Amino acid sequence: MACCSRVLRIVSRVPRLSVSSLRRCSQTPSSREFHTSRIMSDEQIEELKKNPYYNKYADKIAKLQKTSPEEFLGRLSAHEERKKAPAAQAKEFSLPGKARAAAASSTTTKSLDKIMKVDLLQDKSPDEISQIWTKYFSDQDKICAVIPTETYKLMQERFQEYNTFLFPVPRKEGYEFVMVQFQGDEAHFTTLINFQAHKENAPECLSIVHYTELSESKGIVLMVGEYDKDSLGEGEANLLAVQTLQYYGGKGGAKKLNHLDRFTYSIEDFNHLDLIAELELDYPPAPA
């Protein structure tokens, strides 16, 4: 993980935020994948209306469903998974881990053929490939997603312009910040405390690879992420991936883009608390 002067300049300004100063976000996505059907069933609509927040945000929900159905259904899928799965115990704040051995930088592109035979997918539809992809990782300690090509093209542009950023992750008694850096079609995450301790040799808590072999022929990019179970739970790893999609894939609108701009070009105007506010707006805590 390459050293970033912007991160070093704000490390001392980003504390580990506890519940004494901020509410802890209690809802994080826990589904293994984000790809969903574009069609919403009557049962899903009726279930959504039972949510205590539905009336308050009905107009916003309707707008999101119309203008960004993939994001809307992704959030609905995460909500349904949270209902079905037992609540996972939030992790404690991280402690500095061991530094990684210094290694020469590599520009080798990872190949989808190492995971599955691409030629066997050529006669499959995007939906069929999505089902194969998510099923393949369903019993592994990994997260995965299927991203539309047009969305990923925007992500690639932003990966280059906004090469480094921070995301908040809810912990047992507050929030912890995780740094991400992009290298080609890969995203490398490390906790801020590890970056502070080890700089470019900081151990990773999550690594994500985007496979673009089917981008032109099928209109989709396949994503898979592997996380360190000592640092992150599955829900926390998913949350980092969702925030990456929101900020870099344009799903979060101009406000999230402004955070990227401030962090990259005007660090003195950047406030890490704004990122927590964004997170709680997207995933409000459950009513007491």
mmCIF file of C-alpha atoms in Angstrom, residues 73 87 248 285:
data_model
loop_
_atom_site.group_PDB
_atom_site.id
_atom_site.type_symbol
_atom_site.label_atom_id
_atom_site.label_comp_id
_atom_site.label_asym_id
_atom_site.label_seq_id
_atom_site.Cartn_x
_atom_site.Cartn_y
_atom_site.Cartn_z
ATOM 1 C CA LEU A 73 -32.864 -3.376 -5.218
ATOM 2 C CA ALA A 87 -27.260 -10.440 14.004
ATOM 3 C CA TYR A 248 -16.857 5.651 -7.281
ATOM 4 C CA PRO A 285 -30.008 2.883 12.779
#
